[in-house]
PDB file of C-alpha atoms in Angstrom:
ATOM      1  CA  UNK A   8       0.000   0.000   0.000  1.00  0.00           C
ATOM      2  CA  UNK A   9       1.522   3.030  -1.235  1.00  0.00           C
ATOM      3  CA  UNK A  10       1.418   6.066   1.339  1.00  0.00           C
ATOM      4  CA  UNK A  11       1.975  10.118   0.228  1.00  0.00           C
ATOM      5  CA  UNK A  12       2.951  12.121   3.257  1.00  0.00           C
ATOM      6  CA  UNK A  13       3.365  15.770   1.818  1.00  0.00           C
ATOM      7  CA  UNK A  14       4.947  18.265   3.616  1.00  0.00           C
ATOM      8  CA  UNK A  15       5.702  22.244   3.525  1.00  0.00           C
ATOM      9  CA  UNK A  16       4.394  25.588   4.580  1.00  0.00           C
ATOM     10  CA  UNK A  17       1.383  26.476   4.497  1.00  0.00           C
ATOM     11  CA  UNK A  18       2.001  30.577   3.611  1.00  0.00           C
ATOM     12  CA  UNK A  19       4.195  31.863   1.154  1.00  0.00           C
ATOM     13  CA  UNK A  20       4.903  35.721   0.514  1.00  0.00           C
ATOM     14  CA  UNK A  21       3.680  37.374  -3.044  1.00  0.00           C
ATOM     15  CA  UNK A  22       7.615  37.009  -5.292  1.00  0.00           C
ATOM     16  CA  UNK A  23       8.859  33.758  -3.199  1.00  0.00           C
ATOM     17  CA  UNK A  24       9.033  30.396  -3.981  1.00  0.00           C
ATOM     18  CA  UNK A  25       6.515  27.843  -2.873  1.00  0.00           C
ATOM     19  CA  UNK A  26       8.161  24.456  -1.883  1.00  0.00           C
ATOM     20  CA  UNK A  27       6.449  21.082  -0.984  1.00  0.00           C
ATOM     21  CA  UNK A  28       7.984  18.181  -0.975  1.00  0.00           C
ATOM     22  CA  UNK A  29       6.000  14.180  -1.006  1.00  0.00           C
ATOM     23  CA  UNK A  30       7.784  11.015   1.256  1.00  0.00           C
ATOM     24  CA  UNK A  31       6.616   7.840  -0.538  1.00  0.00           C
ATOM     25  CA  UNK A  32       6.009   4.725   1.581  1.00  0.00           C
ATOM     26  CA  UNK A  33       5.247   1.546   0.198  1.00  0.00           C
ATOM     27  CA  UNK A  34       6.718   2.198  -3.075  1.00  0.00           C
ATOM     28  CA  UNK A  35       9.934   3.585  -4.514  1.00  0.00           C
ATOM     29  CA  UNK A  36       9.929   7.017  -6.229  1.00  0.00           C
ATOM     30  CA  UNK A  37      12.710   5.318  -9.444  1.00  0.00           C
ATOM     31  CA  UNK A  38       9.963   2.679  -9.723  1.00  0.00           C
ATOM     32  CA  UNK A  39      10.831   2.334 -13.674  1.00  0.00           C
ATOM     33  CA  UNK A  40       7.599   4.412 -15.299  1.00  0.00           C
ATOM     34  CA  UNK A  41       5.484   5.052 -12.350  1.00  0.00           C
ATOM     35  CA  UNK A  42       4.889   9.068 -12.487  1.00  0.00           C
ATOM     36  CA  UNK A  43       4.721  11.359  -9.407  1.00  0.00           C
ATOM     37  CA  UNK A  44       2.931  13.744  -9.750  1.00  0.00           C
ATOM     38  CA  UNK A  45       1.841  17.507  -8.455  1.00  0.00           C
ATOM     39  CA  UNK A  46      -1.809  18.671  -8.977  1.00  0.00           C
ATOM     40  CA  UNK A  47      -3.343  21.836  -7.207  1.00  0.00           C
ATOM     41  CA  UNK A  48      -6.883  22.650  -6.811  1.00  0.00           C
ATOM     42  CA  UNK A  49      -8.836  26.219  -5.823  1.00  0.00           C
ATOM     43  CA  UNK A  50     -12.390  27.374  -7.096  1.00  0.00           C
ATOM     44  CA  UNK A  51     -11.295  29.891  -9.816  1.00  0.00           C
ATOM     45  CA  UNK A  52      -9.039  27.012 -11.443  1.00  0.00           C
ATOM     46  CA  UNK A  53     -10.661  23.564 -10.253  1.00  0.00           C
ATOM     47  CA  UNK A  54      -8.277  20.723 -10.683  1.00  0.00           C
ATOM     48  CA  UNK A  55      -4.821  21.509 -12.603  1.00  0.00           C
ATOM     49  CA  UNK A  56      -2.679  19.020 -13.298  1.00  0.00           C
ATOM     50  CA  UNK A  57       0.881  20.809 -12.833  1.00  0.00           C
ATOM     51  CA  UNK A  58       3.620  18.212 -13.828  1.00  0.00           C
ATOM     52  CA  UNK A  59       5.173  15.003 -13.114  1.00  0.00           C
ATOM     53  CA  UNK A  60       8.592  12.912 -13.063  1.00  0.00           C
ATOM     54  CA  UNK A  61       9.174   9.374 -13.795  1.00  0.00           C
ATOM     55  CA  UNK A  62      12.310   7.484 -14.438  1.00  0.00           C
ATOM     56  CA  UNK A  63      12.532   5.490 -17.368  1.00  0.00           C
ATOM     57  CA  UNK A  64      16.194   4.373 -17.504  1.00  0.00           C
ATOM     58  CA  UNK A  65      16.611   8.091 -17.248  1.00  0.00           C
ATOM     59  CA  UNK A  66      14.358  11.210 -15.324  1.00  0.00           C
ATOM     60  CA  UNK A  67      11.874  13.012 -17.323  1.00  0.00           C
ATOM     61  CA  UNK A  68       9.906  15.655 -15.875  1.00  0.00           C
ATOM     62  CA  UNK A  69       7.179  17.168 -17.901  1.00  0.00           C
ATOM     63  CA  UNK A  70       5.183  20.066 -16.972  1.00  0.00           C
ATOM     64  CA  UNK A  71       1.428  22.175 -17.775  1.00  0.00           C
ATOM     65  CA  UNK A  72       2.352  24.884 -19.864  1.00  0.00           C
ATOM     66  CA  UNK A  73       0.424  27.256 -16.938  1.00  0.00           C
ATOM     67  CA  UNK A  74       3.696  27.190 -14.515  1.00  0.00           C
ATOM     68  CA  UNK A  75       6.257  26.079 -17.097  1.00  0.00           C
ATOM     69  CA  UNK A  76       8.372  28.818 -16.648  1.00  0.00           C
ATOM     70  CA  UNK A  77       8.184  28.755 -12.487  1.00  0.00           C
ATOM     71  CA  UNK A  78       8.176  25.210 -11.951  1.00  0.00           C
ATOM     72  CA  UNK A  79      10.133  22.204 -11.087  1.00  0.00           C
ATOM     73  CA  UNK A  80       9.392  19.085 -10.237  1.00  0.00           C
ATOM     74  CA  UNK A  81      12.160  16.698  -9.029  1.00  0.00           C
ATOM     75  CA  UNK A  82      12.844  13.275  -7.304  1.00  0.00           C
ATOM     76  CA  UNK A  83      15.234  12.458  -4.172  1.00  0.00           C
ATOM     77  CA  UNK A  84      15.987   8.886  -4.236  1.00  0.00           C
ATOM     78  CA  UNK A  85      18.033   8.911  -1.031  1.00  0.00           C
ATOM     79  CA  UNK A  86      15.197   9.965   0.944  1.00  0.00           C
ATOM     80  CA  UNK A  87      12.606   8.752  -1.200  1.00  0.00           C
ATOM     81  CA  UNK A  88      10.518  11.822  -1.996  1.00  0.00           C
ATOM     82  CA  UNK A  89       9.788  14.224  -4.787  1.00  0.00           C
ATOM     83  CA  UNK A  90       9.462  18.122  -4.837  1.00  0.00           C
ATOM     84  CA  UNK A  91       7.931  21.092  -6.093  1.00  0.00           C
ATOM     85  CA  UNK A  92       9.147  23.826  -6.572  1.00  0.00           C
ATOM     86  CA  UNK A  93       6.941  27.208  -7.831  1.00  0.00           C
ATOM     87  CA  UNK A  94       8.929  30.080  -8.184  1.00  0.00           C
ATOM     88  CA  UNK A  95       7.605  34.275  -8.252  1.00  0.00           C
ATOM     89  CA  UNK A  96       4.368  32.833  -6.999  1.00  0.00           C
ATOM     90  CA  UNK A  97       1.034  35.265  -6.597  1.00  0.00           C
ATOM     91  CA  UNK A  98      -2.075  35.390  -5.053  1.00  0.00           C
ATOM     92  CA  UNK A  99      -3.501  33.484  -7.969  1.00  0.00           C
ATOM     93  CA  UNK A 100      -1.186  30.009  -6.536  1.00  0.00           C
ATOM     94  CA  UNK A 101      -3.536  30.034  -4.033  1.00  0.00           C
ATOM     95  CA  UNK A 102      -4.607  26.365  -3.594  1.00  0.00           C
ATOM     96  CA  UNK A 103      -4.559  23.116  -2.235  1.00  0.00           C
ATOM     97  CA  UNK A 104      -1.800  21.236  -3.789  1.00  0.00           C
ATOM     98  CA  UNK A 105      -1.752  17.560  -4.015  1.00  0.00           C
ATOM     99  CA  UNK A 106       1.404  14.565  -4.865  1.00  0.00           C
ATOM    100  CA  UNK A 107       0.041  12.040  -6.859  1.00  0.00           C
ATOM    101  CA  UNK A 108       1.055   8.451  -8.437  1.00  0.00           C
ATOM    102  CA  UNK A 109       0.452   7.055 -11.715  1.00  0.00           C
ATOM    103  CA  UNK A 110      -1.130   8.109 -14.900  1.00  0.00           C
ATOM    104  CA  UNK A 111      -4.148   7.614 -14.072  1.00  0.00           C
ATOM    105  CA  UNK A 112      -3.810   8.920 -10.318  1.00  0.00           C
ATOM    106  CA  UNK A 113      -4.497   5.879  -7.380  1.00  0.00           C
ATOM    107  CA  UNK A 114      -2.274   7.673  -4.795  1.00  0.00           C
ATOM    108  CA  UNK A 115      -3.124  10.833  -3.490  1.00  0.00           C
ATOM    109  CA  UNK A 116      -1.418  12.744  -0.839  1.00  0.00           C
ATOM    110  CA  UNK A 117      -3.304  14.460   1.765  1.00  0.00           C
ATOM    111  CA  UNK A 118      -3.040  18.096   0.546  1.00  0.00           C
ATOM    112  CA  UNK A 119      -1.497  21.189   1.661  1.00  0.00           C
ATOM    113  CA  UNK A 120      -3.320  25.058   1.726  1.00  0.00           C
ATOM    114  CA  UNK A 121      -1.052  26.921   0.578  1.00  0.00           C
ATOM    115  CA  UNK A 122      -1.640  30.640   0.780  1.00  0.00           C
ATOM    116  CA  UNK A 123       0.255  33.276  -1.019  1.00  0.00           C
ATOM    117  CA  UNK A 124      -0.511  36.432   1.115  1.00  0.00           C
ATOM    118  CA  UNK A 125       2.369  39.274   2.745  1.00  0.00           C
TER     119      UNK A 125
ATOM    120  CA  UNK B  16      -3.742  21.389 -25.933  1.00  0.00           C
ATOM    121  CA  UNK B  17      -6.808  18.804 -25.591  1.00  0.00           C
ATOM    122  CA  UNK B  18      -9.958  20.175 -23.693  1.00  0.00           C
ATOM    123  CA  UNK B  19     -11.881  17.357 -21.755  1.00  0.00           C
ATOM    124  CA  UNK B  20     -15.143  18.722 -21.202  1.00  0.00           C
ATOM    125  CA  UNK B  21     -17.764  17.633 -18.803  1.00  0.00           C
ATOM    126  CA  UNK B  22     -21.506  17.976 -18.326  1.00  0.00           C
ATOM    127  CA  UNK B  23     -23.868  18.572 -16.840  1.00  0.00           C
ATOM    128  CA  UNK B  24     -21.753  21.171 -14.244  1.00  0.00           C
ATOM    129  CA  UNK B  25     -23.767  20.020 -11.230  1.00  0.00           C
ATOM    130  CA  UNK B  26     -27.161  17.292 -11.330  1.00  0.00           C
ATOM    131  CA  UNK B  27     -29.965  16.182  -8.526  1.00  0.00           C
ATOM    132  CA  UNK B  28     -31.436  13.033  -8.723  1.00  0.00           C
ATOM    133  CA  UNK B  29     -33.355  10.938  -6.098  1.00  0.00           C
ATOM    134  CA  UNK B  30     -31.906   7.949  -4.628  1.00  0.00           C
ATOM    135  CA  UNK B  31     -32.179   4.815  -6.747  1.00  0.00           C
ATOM    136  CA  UNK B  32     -32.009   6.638 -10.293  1.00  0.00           C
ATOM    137  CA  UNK B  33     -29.808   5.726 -12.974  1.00  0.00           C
ATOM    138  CA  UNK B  34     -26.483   8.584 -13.098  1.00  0.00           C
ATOM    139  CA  UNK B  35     -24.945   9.674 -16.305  1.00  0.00           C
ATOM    140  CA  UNK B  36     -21.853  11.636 -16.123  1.00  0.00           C
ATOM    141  CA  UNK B  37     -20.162  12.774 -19.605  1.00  0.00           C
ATOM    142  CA  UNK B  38     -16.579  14.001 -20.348  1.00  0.00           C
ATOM    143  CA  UNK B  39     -15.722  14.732 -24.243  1.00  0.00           C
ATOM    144  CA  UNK B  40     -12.204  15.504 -25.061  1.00  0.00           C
ATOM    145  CA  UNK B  41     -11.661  17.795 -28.260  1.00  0.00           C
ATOM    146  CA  UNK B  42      -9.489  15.239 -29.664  1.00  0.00           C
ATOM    147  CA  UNK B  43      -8.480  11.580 -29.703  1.00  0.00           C
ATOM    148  CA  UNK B  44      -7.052  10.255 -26.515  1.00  0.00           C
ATOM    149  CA  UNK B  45      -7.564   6.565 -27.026  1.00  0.00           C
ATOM    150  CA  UNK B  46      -8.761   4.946 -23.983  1.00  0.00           C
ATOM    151  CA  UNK B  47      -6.257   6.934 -21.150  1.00  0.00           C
ATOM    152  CA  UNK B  48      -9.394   8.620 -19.306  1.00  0.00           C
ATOM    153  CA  UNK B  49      -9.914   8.126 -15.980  1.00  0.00           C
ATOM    154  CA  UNK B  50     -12.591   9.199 -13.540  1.00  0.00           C
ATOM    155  CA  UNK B  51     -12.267  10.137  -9.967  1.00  0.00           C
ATOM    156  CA  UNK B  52     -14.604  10.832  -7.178  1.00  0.00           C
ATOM    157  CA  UNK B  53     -14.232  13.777  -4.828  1.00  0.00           C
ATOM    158  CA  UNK B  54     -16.063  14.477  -1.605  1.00  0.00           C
ATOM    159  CA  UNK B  55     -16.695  17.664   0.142  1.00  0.00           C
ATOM    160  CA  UNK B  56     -13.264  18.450   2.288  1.00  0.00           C
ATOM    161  CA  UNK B  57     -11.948  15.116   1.283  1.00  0.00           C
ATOM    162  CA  UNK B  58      -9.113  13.879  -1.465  1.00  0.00           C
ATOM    163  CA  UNK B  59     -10.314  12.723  -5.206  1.00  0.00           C
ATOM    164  CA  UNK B  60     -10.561   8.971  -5.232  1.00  0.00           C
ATOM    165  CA  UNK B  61      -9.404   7.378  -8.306  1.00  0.00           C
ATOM    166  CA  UNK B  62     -12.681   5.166  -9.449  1.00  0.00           C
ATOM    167  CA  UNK B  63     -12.306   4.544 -13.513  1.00  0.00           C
ATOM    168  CA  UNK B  64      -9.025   4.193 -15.457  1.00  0.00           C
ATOM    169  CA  UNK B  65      -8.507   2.982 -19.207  1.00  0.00           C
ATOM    170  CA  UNK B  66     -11.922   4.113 -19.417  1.00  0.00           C
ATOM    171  CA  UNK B  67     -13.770   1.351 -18.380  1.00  0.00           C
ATOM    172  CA  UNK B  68     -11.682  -0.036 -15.855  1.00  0.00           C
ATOM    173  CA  UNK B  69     -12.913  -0.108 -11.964  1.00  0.00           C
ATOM    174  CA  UNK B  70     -10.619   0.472  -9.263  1.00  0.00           C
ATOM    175  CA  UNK B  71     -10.614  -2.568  -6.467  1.00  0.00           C
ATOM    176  CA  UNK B  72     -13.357  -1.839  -3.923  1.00  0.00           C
ATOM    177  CA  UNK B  73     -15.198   0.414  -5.809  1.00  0.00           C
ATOM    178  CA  UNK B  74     -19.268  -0.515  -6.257  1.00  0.00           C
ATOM    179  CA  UNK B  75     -20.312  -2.405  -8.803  1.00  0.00           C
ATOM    180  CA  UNK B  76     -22.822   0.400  -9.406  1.00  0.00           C
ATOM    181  CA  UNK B  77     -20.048   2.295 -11.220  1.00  0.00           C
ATOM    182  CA  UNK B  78     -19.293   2.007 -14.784  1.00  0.00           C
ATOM    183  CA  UNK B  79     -17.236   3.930 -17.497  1.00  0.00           C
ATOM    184  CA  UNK B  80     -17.503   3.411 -21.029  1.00  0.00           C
ATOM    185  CA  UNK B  81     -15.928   4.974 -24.234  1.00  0.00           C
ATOM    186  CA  UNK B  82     -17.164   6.089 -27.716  1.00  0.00           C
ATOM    187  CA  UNK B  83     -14.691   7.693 -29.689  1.00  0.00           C
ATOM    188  CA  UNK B  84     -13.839  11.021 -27.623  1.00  0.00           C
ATOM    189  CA  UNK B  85     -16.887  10.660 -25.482  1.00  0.00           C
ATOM    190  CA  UNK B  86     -16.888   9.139 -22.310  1.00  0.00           C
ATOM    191  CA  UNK B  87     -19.523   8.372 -19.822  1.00  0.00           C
ATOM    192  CA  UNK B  88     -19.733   7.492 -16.356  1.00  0.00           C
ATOM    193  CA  UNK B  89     -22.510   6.013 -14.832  1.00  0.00           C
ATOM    194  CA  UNK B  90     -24.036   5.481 -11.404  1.00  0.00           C
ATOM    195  CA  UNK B  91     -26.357   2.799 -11.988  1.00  0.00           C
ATOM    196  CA  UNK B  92     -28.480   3.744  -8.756  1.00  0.00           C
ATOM    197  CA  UNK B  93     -27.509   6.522  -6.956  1.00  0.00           C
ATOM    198  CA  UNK B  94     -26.929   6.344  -3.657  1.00  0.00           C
ATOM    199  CA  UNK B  95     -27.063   8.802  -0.470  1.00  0.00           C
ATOM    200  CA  UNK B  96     -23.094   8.216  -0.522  1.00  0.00           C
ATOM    201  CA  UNK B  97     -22.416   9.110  -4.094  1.00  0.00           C
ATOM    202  CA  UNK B  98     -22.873  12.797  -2.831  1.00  0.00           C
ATOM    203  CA  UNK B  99     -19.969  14.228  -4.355  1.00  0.00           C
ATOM    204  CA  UNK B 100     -17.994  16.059  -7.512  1.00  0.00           C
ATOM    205  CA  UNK B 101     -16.629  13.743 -10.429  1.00  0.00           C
ATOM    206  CA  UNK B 102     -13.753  14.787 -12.532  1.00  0.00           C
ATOM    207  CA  UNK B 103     -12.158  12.939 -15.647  1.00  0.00           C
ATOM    208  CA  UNK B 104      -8.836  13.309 -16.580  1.00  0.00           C
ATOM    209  CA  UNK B 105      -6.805  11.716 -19.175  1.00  0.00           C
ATOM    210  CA  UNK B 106      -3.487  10.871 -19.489  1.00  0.00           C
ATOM    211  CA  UNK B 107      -1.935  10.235 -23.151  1.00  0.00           C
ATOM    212  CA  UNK B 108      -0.121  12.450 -23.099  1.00  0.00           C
ATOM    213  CA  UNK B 109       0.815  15.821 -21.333  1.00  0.00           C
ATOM    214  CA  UNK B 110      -0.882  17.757 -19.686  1.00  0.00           C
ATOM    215  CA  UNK B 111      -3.163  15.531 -18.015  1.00  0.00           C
ATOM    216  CA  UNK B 112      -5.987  18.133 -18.368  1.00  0.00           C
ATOM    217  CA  UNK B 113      -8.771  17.199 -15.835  1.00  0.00           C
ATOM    218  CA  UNK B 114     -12.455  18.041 -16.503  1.00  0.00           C
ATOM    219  CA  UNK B 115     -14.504  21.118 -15.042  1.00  0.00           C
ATOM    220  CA  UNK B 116     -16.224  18.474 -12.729  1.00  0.00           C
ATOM    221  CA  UNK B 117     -19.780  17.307 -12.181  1.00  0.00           C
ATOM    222  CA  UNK B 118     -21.494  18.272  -8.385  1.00  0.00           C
ATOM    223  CA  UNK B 119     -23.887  15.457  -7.951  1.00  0.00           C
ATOM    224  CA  UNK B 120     -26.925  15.921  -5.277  1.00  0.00           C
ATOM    225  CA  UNK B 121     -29.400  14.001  -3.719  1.00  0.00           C
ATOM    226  CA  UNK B 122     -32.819  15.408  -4.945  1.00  0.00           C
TER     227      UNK B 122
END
């Protein structure tokens, strides 16, 4: 049984960079082709699917062209875990953001507010 | 990029009536659509993959099929724990563009 334990602040001044990071139990974040990945949800934007990384004899990260140019998504396989990273964030990055696993998602971490307020 | 839309936005029906959900994507994505389940306060719950696929330990009740780029989910009685959104989402390819969601009520 695969476990998602996110982790992170939960406020994050207007310019800074919002960081959350997701400790996988039960399953092993260079799994070849299983994808990890970041969604966020708030009521102007619903669910948005932000990005992912996999390893397939290599790492790929892929992200939604939204946050492309603030965003990165990568994996620590000494502790297990993958990150996000949103740089210059606004008040508009207001949202709960999820960890996922899979393509089709059947792992879901438990969420995290984050609020973007000074 | 591919649009998945969904309809209706939000639906009422009384307990023990047949559910139809429907997500059309503006182009071909195969079969990679999957459905989840969201209650109030509470984290989406992966129900449908491949399209038609149900997740262990999810009620019979549930079924997703495919016809071309339209895809349906259906509740095949509703019941007073079904309360909740529904989002597809598919996953060909990037981005895995989720639906607007359906809100579905007890009437």
């Amino acid at each position: 049984q695969v476990q998602l334990q996110q982790s992170g602040p939960g406020l994050v001044n207007p310019s800074q960079t919002l960081s959350l990071t997701c400790a996988i139990s039960g399953g092993s974040v260079s799994s070849n082709n299983d994808a990890w990945n970041w969604i966020r949800q708030s009521p102007s934007r619903g669910l948005e699917w932000l990005g992912r990384t996999y390893y397939n004899s290599k790492w790929y990260s892929d992200y939604a062209a939204s946050v492309k140019s603030r965003i990165t998504i990568s994996a620590d396989t000494s502790k297990n875990q993958f990150s996000l990273q949103l740089n210059s964030v606004t008040p508009d990055d207001t949202a709960v953001y999820y960890c996922g696993r899979g393509w089709a998602i059947d792992y879901w971490g438990q969420g995290t507010l984050v609020t973007v307020s000074s | 990029d591919i649009q998945m839309t969904q309809s209706p936005s939000s639906l009422s029906a009384s307990v023990g009536d047949r559910v139809t959900i429907t997500c059309r994507a503006s182009q071909g994505i195969g079969k990679s659509l999957a459905w989840y389940q969201q209650k109030p306060g509470k984290v989406p719950n992966l129900l449908i993959q491949a399209a038609s696929t149900l997740q262990s330990g999810v009620p019979s009740r549930f079924s997703g099929s495919a016809s071309a780029t339209d895809f349906t989910l259906t509740i095949s009685s509703l019941q007073p724990e079904d309360v909740a959104t529904y989002y597809c989402q598919r996953y060909d390819d990037v981005p895995h563009t989720f639906g607007g969601g359906t809100k579905v009520e007890i009437k």
